[in-house]
């Protein structure tokens, strides 16, 4: 399975985690192609983060340390959930009171001081 195939499902899982952990502020978009000046598309990889509070979009690589920690926690766990679901392991839906969400909140809060 390629990143192109995984992109939509992985994006949904990460966005579900972000919503459960931090509300509607952040959403991610995983881009697997980039446009060249000629208009031709090439394979690439970039994670864009939309910040609803500031009505802005930027690459996860240029985010502030605390915000990047929040996004990375959800990305890491979203990837783990995606891999587990594709391996046939049962996964549970994410809710604001689930142990995973509490763990992400706890890790993120200690990361951002």
Short mmCIF file of C-alpha atoms in Angstrom, two decimals:
data_model
loop_
_atom_site.label_atom_id
_atom_site.label_comp_id
_atom_site.label_asym_id
_atom_site.label_seq_id
_atom_site.Cartn_x
_atom_site.Cartn_y
_atom_site.Cartn_z
CA UNK A 1 0.00 0.00 0.00
CA UNK A 2 1.36 3.41 -0.94
CA UNK A 3 1.14 6.75 0.83
CA UNK A 4 -1.31 7.85 -1.89
CA UNK A 5 -3.60 4.99 -0.89
CA UNK A 6 -3.17 5.55 2.84
CA UNK A 7 -3.50 9.34 2.74
CA UNK A 8 -7.28 9.76 3.08
CA UNK A 9 -7.76 7.16 5.83
CA UNK A 10 -4.69 8.32 7.74
CA UNK A 11 -5.76 11.96 7.44
CA UNK A 12 -9.18 11.08 8.85
CA UNK A 13 -7.70 9.21 11.81
CA UNK A 14 -5.30 12.04 12.65
CA UNK A 15 -8.05 14.66 12.31
CA UNK A 16 -10.36 12.59 14.53
CA UNK A 17 -7.64 12.51 17.20
CA UNK A 18 -6.98 16.24 16.87
CA UNK A 19 -10.69 16.98 17.21
CA UNK A 20 -11.07 14.76 20.28
CA UNK A 21 -7.95 16.19 21.94
CA UNK A 22 -7.96 19.87 21.02
CA UNK A 23 -11.36 20.69 19.57
CA UNK A 24 -11.83 22.17 16.12
CA UNK A 25 -8.67 24.28 16.06
CA UNK A 26 -6.34 22.05 14.02
CA UNK A 27 -6.80 19.78 11.01
CA UNK A 28 -4.13 18.19 8.86
CA UNK A 29 -3.85 17.59 5.15
CA UNK A 30 -1.38 15.04 3.84
CA UNK A 31 -0.18 15.99 0.37
CA UNK A 32 1.50 13.31 -1.71
CA UNK A 33 1.99 15.30 -4.90
CA UNK A 34 3.32 18.75 -5.66
CA UNK A 35 2.85 20.90 -8.72
CA UNK A 36 5.91 21.95 -10.69
CA UNK A 37 6.18 25.34 -12.40
CA UNK A 38 5.22 23.56 -15.64
CA UNK A 39 1.97 22.43 -14.03
CA UNK A 40 3.11 18.81 -14.03
CA UNK A 41 2.56 16.84 -10.81
CA UNK A 42 5.42 15.06 -9.05
CA UNK A 43 5.41 12.78 -6.08
CA UNK A 44 6.21 14.52 -2.85
CA UNK A 45 5.23 14.46 0.77
CA UNK A 46 4.14 17.30 2.99
CA UNK A 47 1.88 17.58 6.01
CA UNK A 48 -0.04 20.84 6.11
CA UNK A 49 -1.78 22.01 9.27
CA UNK A 50 -4.84 24.24 9.12
CA UNK A 51 -5.28 26.46 12.19
CA UNK A 52 -8.90 27.59 12.45
CA UNK A 53 -8.13 30.07 15.26
CA UNK A 54 -5.76 32.03 13.02
CA UNK A 55 -7.31 31.11 9.65
CA UNK A 56 -3.90 29.96 8.39
CA UNK A 57 -2.23 26.93 6.87
CA UNK A 58 1.43 25.98 7.19
CA UNK A 59 3.72 22.98 7.00
CA UNK A 60 4.06 21.05 10.24
CA UNK A 61 7.83 21.57 9.99
CA UNK A 62 7.53 25.33 10.58
CA UNK A 63 5.08 25.23 13.49
CA UNK A 64 6.02 26.38 16.99
CA UNK A 65 7.38 23.76 19.37
CA UNK A 66 4.26 23.34 21.49
CA UNK A 67 1.87 23.17 18.56
CA UNK A 68 4.19 20.83 16.68
CA UNK A 69 4.18 18.50 19.71
CA UNK A 70 0.36 18.37 19.65
CA UNK A 71 0.29 17.57 15.93
CA UNK A 72 3.14 15.03 16.14
CA UNK A 73 1.44 13.16 19.00
CA UNK A 74 -1.72 12.79 16.92
CA UNK A 75 0.23 11.92 13.75
CA UNK A 76 2.22 9.21 15.52
CA UNK A 77 -0.83 7.65 17.11
CA UNK A 78 -2.88 8.04 13.93
CA UNK A 79 -0.22 6.12 12.01
CA UNK A 80 -0.24 3.40 14.68
CA UNK A 81 -4.04 3.14 14.51
CA UNK A 82 -3.92 3.00 10.72
CA UNK A 83 -1.31 0.23 10.72
CA UNK A 84 -3.22 -1.73 13.37
CA UNK A 85 -6.48 -1.50 11.46
CA UNK A 86 -4.80 -2.69 8.25
CA UNK A 87 -3.19 -5.60 10.10
CA UNK A 88 -6.62 -6.82 11.16
CA UNK A 89 -6.28 -5.72 14.76
CA UNK A 90 -9.42 -4.30 16.33
CA UNK A 91 -9.40 -0.58 17.05
CA UNK A 92 -11.93 1.43 18.99
CA UNK A 93 -13.38 4.76 17.98
CA UNK A 94 -11.74 7.76 19.58
CA UNK A 95 -13.66 9.83 22.10
CA UNK A 96 -12.70 12.78 24.26
CA UNK A 97 -12.57 10.51 27.33
CA UNK A 98 -10.67 7.58 25.83
CA UNK A 99 -7.35 6.53 27.39
CA UNK A 100 -5.54 7.40 24.14
CA UNK A 101 -6.89 10.95 24.12
CA UNK A 102 -6.01 11.42 27.80
CA UNK A 103 -2.51 10.12 27.03
CA UNK A 104 -2.08 12.53 24.11
CA UNK A 105 -3.28 15.48 26.18
CA UNK A 106 -0.95 14.52 29.01
CA UNK A 107 2.08 14.10 26.74
CA UNK A 108 1.36 17.32 24.87
CA UNK A 109 0.91 19.36 28.01
CA UNK A 110 4.26 18.19 29.39
CA UNK A 111 5.88 18.90 26.01
CA UNK A 112 4.73 22.49 25.82
CA UNK A 113 5.70 23.35 29.35
#
